[in-house]
Structures are given as structure tokens and as C-alpha cells.
Amino acid sequence: VPIAFDLDKPELIKEYLLNPIFLACLALIGALEIGAFFCTKSIDKKQRLTVGEYQTSRWYLMNGAIYHLLMDPFCGFMQGWSLMTKQYGILDERFAHPYASGSEAATLTVWLEGAVMCPAAIAVFIGYRYWLPHLKGKANEQHKVVW
């Protein structure tokens, strides 16, 4: 499989990592992580998330922010991250010409990811990090059914 750029060229790696869309996505992840930390740092130890719950919440955040927001909508469809967009064009012709006839399935998938899956995944992250510790403090155990 051909790749769109040579990893031995530092200027391309710099262009790849310093793309504003990529940096904005990292800033979103950082803001949500920092916010979750400060909102839950005073919680009692018995109410804190288990390792598995913490990892699950992080998976939802990364999945929502990176895959459902950054990759398909911004790279494949809007073609805003030039080097990654080239990769999308190589892997799937529908993303090489996202507005052409014949790419309706890709367009629908991208809209579902950006408008439904991304907010849903981030909402589940917020539920895990903010609300689940508070629910653990309640006397009933119904929070396990929800999460």
C-alpha cells in the first residue's frame, strides 16, 4: 500500500503534527481531561472510578474526538488535513471526491459520525467521568445498570 508521504522527511512530519485541526482536536481532549480531573479530584476514594471504568471513559473520549470527529469528517470529507486526506484518497476513492456522484454512502457515514456518534461518545465520557462518581455515592446500585 503506498503512503502519501515519506516518514524520513522531517518537514512532512512537522506539517502532519502541527496541523490546526489536529491541534484543535488535541486541545478538546486536553480540556475535557483537565476539566474531569478538577471536577472529580475532591471525590471520596470509594466513589472514584475503577481502572476499567477510567479506561472505558478514555476510550469513548478518544473514539469520539479522534475517529468520529477528526478522521472521517475533517480528513476524509472536508479534506482539511492534507497529508491524512491523501491517505483517505488512497484507501477509499469515495473520499478522494467526496462531493461527486457515487459517494452518497460515504457522505451519510461521515454525517452520522460527526453529528451523532461524536457527541454521543463525548457524552458517555462525561457521564463516566462526571456523573458516575457521584452516582456511586448514592445508597442504591442502579448506576451499574445505566453504565
PDB file of C-alpha atoms in Angstrom:
ATOM      1  CA  VAL A   1       0.000   0.000   0.000  1.00  0.00           C
ATOM      2  CA  PRO A   2       1.550   3.326  -0.977  1.00  0.00           C
ATOM      3  CA  ILE A   3       1.766   6.029   1.633  1.00  0.00           C
ATOM      4  CA  ALA A   4       1.200   9.684   0.870  1.00  0.00           C
ATOM      5  CA  PHE A   5       4.435  10.905   2.421  1.00  0.00           C
ATOM      6  CA  ASP A   6       7.886   9.738   3.399  1.00  0.00           C
ATOM      7  CA  LEU A   7       8.477   9.456   7.148  1.00  0.00           C
ATOM      8  CA  ASP A   8      12.150  10.303   6.655  1.00  0.00           C
ATOM      9  CA  LYS A   9      11.271  13.903   5.774  1.00  0.00           C
ATOM     10  CA  PRO A  10      11.033  15.974   8.980  1.00  0.00           C
ATOM     11  CA  GLU A  11       9.161  18.820   7.282  1.00  0.00           C
ATOM     12  CA  LEU A  12       6.312  16.461   6.404  1.00  0.00           C
ATOM     13  CA  ILE A  13       6.156  15.074   9.923  1.00  0.00           C
ATOM     14  CA  LYS A  14       6.057  18.652  11.229  1.00  0.00           C
ATOM     15  CA  GLU A  15       3.257  19.519   8.787  1.00  0.00           C
ATOM     16  CA  TYR A  16       1.374  16.416   9.873  1.00  0.00           C
ATOM     17  CA  LEU A  17       1.637  17.058  13.622  1.00  0.00           C
ATOM     18  CA  LEU A  18       1.188  20.849  13.555  1.00  0.00           C
ATOM     19  CA  ASN A  19      -1.996  20.880  11.522  1.00  0.00           C
ATOM     20  CA  PRO A  20      -4.523  23.249  13.185  1.00  0.00           C
ATOM     21  CA  ILE A  21      -7.360  20.701  13.018  1.00  0.00           C
ATOM     22  CA  PHE A  22      -5.218  18.051  14.711  1.00  0.00           C
ATOM     23  CA  LEU A  23      -4.099  20.540  17.370  1.00  0.00           C
ATOM     24  CA  ALA A  24      -7.700  21.642  17.980  1.00  0.00           C
ATOM     25  CA  CYS A  25      -8.695  18.011  18.482  1.00  0.00           C
ATOM     26  CA  LEU A  26      -5.865  17.525  20.973  1.00  0.00           C
ATOM     27  CA  ALA A  27      -6.938  20.727  22.754  1.00  0.00           C
ATOM     28  CA  LEU A  28     -10.500  19.386  23.038  1.00  0.00           C
ATOM     29  CA  ILE A  29      -9.223  16.123  24.520  1.00  0.00           C
ATOM     30  CA  GLY A  30      -6.951  18.007  26.921  1.00  0.00           C
ATOM     31  CA  ALA A  31      -9.715  20.388  28.033  1.00  0.00           C
ATOM     32  CA  LEU A  32     -12.124  17.533  28.749  1.00  0.00           C
ATOM     33  CA  GLU A  33      -9.455  15.546  30.626  1.00  0.00           C
ATOM     34  CA  ILE A  34      -8.373  18.557  32.708  1.00  0.00           C
ATOM     35  CA  GLY A  35     -11.984  19.514  33.412  1.00  0.00           C
ATOM     36  CA  ALA A  36     -12.790  15.985  34.523  1.00  0.00           C
ATOM     37  CA  PHE A  37      -9.740  15.926  36.782  1.00  0.00           C
ATOM     38  CA  PHE A  38     -10.587  19.171  38.562  1.00  0.00           C
ATOM     39  CA  CYS A  39     -14.288  18.357  38.885  1.00  0.00           C
ATOM     40  CA  THR A  40     -13.655  14.965  40.472  1.00  0.00           C
ATOM     41  CA  LYS A  41     -10.454  15.441  42.475  1.00  0.00           C
ATOM     42  CA  SER A  42     -12.330  16.059  45.724  1.00  0.00           C
ATOM     43  CA  ILE A  43     -14.425  12.891  45.437  1.00  0.00           C
ATOM     44  CA  ASP A  44     -14.153  10.292  48.183  1.00  0.00           C
ATOM     45  CA  LYS A  45     -11.988   7.250  47.371  1.00  0.00           C
ATOM     46  CA  LYS A  46     -14.890   4.793  47.440  1.00  0.00           C
ATOM     47  CA  GLN A  47     -16.685   6.873  44.807  1.00  0.00           C
ATOM     48  CA  ARG A  48     -13.752   7.055  42.373  1.00  0.00           C
ATOM     49  CA  LEU A  49     -13.759   5.183  39.104  1.00  0.00           C
ATOM     50  CA  THR A  50     -12.193   1.757  38.870  1.00  0.00           C
ATOM     51  CA  VAL A  51      -9.315   1.272  36.440  1.00  0.00           C
ATOM     52  CA  GLY A  52     -11.682  -0.374  33.971  1.00  0.00           C
ATOM     53  CA  GLU A  53     -14.221   2.456  34.192  1.00  0.00           C
ATOM     54  CA  TYR A  54     -11.472   5.032  33.742  1.00  0.00           C
ATOM     55  CA  GLN A  55     -10.074   3.242  30.678  1.00  0.00           C
ATOM     56  CA  THR A  56     -13.559   2.859  29.226  1.00  0.00           C
ATOM     57  CA  SER A  57     -14.215   6.574  29.630  1.00  0.00           C
ATOM     58  CA  ARG A  58     -10.910   7.398  27.946  1.00  0.00           C
ATOM     59  CA  TRP A  59     -11.772   5.056  25.059  1.00  0.00           C
ATOM     60  CA  TYR A  60     -15.045   6.905  24.474  1.00  0.00           C
ATOM     61  CA  LEU A  61     -13.236  10.256  24.509  1.00  0.00           C
ATOM     62  CA  MET A  62     -10.542   9.173  22.065  1.00  0.00           C
ATOM     63  CA  ASN A  63     -13.031   7.380  19.835  1.00  0.00           C
ATOM     64  CA  GLY A  64     -15.367  10.381  19.745  1.00  0.00           C
ATOM     65  CA  ALA A  65     -12.755  13.083  19.305  1.00  0.00           C
ATOM     66  CA  ILE A  66     -10.246  11.358  17.050  1.00  0.00           C
ATOM     67  CA  TYR A  67     -12.173   8.868  14.923  1.00  0.00           C
ATOM     68  CA  HIS A  68     -15.694  10.308  14.778  1.00  0.00           C
ATOM     69  CA  LEU A  69     -14.657  13.978  14.630  1.00  0.00           C
ATOM     70  CA  LEU A  70     -11.128  14.303  13.300  1.00  0.00           C
ATOM     71  CA  MET A  71     -10.665  11.430  10.868  1.00  0.00           C
ATOM     72  CA  ASP A  72     -13.721  10.919   8.673  1.00  0.00           C
ATOM     73  CA  PRO A  73     -15.430  14.341   8.876  1.00  0.00           C
ATOM     74  CA  PHE A  74     -12.370  16.600   8.806  1.00  0.00           C
ATOM     75  CA  CYS A  75      -9.841  14.464   6.928  1.00  0.00           C
ATOM     76  CA  GLY A  76     -11.937  12.390   4.588  1.00  0.00           C
ATOM     77  CA  PHE A  77     -14.938  14.566   3.846  1.00  0.00           C
ATOM     78  CA  MET A  78     -13.857  18.188   4.416  1.00  0.00           C
ATOM     79  CA  GLN A  79     -10.306  17.370   3.357  1.00  0.00           C
ATOM     80  CA  GLY A  80      -8.814  19.699   5.946  1.00  0.00           C
ATOM     81  CA  TRP A  81      -5.713  17.740   6.962  1.00  0.00           C
ATOM     82  CA  SER A  82      -3.770  17.497   3.713  1.00  0.00           C
ATOM     83  CA  LEU A  83      -1.475  14.563   4.464  1.00  0.00           C
ATOM     84  CA  MET A  84      -4.188  12.454   6.070  1.00  0.00           C
ATOM     85  CA  THR A  85      -6.586  13.402   3.271  1.00  0.00           C
ATOM     86  CA  LYS A  86      -4.135  11.903   0.778  1.00  0.00           C
ATOM     87  CA  GLN A  87      -4.228   8.660   2.757  1.00  0.00           C
ATOM     88  CA  TYR A  88      -8.026   8.653   2.692  1.00  0.00           C
ATOM     89  CA  GLY A  89      -7.962   9.181  -1.087  1.00  0.00           C
ATOM     90  CA  ILE A  90      -5.643   6.186  -1.498  1.00  0.00           C
ATOM     91  CA  LEU A  91      -7.694   3.881   0.733  1.00  0.00           C
ATOM     92  CA  ASP A  92     -11.174   4.803  -0.446  1.00  0.00           C
ATOM     93  CA  GLU A  93     -11.951   6.529  -3.739  1.00  0.00           C
ATOM     94  CA  ARG A  94     -15.185   7.960  -2.344  1.00  0.00           C
ATOM     95  CA  PHE A  95     -13.118  10.219  -0.101  1.00  0.00           C
ATOM     96  CA  ALA A  96     -10.919  11.349  -2.997  1.00  0.00           C
ATOM     97  CA  HIS A  97     -14.001  13.057  -4.470  1.00  0.00           C
ATOM     98  CA  PRO A  98     -16.445  13.348  -1.537  1.00  0.00           C
ATOM     99  CA  TYR A  99     -18.933  15.580  -3.354  1.00  0.00           C
ATOM    100  CA  ALA A 100     -19.101  13.524  -6.561  1.00  0.00           C
ATOM    101  CA  SER A 101     -21.946  11.256  -7.512  1.00  0.00           C
ATOM    102  CA  GLY A 102     -21.458   7.770  -6.146  1.00  0.00           C
ATOM    103  CA  SER A 103     -20.138   8.837  -2.744  1.00  0.00           C
ATOM    104  CA  GLU A 104     -23.504   9.170  -1.029  1.00  0.00           C
ATOM    105  CA  ALA A 105     -22.815   6.279   1.362  1.00  0.00           C
ATOM    106  CA  ALA A 106     -19.561   7.890   2.480  1.00  0.00           C
ATOM    107  CA  THR A 107     -21.330  11.238   2.913  1.00  0.00           C
ATOM    108  CA  LEU A 108     -24.060   9.686   5.057  1.00  0.00           C
ATOM    109  CA  THR A 109     -21.490   7.827   7.159  1.00  0.00           C
ATOM    110  CA  VAL A 110     -19.483  10.981   7.714  1.00  0.00           C
ATOM    111  CA  TRP A 111     -22.550  12.976   8.744  1.00  0.00           C
ATOM    112  CA  LEU A 112     -23.608  10.238  11.159  1.00  0.00           C
ATOM    113  CA  GLU A 113     -20.140  10.145  12.680  1.00  0.00           C
ATOM    114  CA  GLY A 114     -19.831  13.905  13.059  1.00  0.00           C
ATOM    115  CA  ALA A 115     -23.389  14.735  14.094  1.00  0.00           C
ATOM    116  CA  VAL A 116     -24.412  11.680  16.128  1.00  0.00           C
ATOM    117  CA  MET A 117     -21.539   9.369  17.066  1.00  0.00           C
ATOM    118  CA  CYS A 118     -19.035  12.050  18.126  1.00  0.00           C
ATOM    119  CA  PRO A 119     -21.401  13.902  20.512  1.00  0.00           C
ATOM    120  CA  ALA A 120     -22.724  10.590  21.839  1.00  0.00           C
ATOM    121  CA  ALA A 121     -19.230   9.264  22.582  1.00  0.00           C
ATOM    122  CA  ILE A 122     -18.222  12.504  24.312  1.00  0.00           C
ATOM    123  CA  ALA A 123     -21.487  12.467  26.305  1.00  0.00           C
ATOM    124  CA  VAL A 124     -20.697   8.928  27.503  1.00  0.00           C
ATOM    125  CA  PHE A 125     -17.200  10.130  28.507  1.00  0.00           C
ATOM    126  CA  ILE A 126     -18.764  12.975  30.503  1.00  0.00           C
ATOM    127  CA  GLY A 127     -21.215  10.525  32.051  1.00  0.00           C
ATOM    128  CA  TYR A 128     -18.405   8.253  33.172  1.00  0.00           C
ATOM    129  CA  ARG A 129     -16.116  10.971  34.477  1.00  0.00           C
ATOM    130  CA  TYR A 130     -18.557  13.451  36.000  1.00  0.00           C
ATOM    131  CA  TRP A 131     -21.772  11.656  36.897  1.00  0.00           C
ATOM    132  CA  LEU A 132     -20.731   8.086  37.643  1.00  0.00           C
ATOM    133  CA  PRO A 133     -18.570   9.016  40.678  1.00  0.00           C
ATOM    134  CA  HIS A 134     -21.493  10.990  42.117  1.00  0.00           C
ATOM    135  CA  LEU A 135     -23.886   8.109  41.483  1.00  0.00           C
ATOM    136  CA  LYS A 136     -21.522   5.733  43.277  1.00  0.00           C
ATOM    137  CA  GLY A 137     -22.056   7.748  46.433  1.00  0.00           C
ATOM    138  CA  LYS A 138     -25.766   7.004  46.416  1.00  0.00           C
ATOM    139  CA  ALA A 139     -27.064   4.106  48.500  1.00  0.00           C
ATOM    140  CA  ASN A 140     -28.653   2.221  45.591  1.00  0.00           C
ATOM    141  CA  GLU A 141     -26.712   0.302  42.969  1.00  0.00           C
ATOM    142  CA  GLN A 142     -28.790   1.258  39.939  1.00  0.00           C
ATOM    143  CA  HIS A 143     -25.862   3.136  38.358  1.00  0.00           C
ATOM    144  CA  LYS A 144     -24.351  -0.189  37.305  1.00  0.00           C
ATOM    145  CA  VAL A 145     -27.387  -0.861  35.133  1.00  0.00           C
ATOM    146  CA  VAL A 146     -27.036   2.505  33.356  1.00  0.00           C
ATOM    147  CA  TRP A 147     -23.283   2.335  32.785  1.00  0.00           C
TER     148      TRP A 147
END
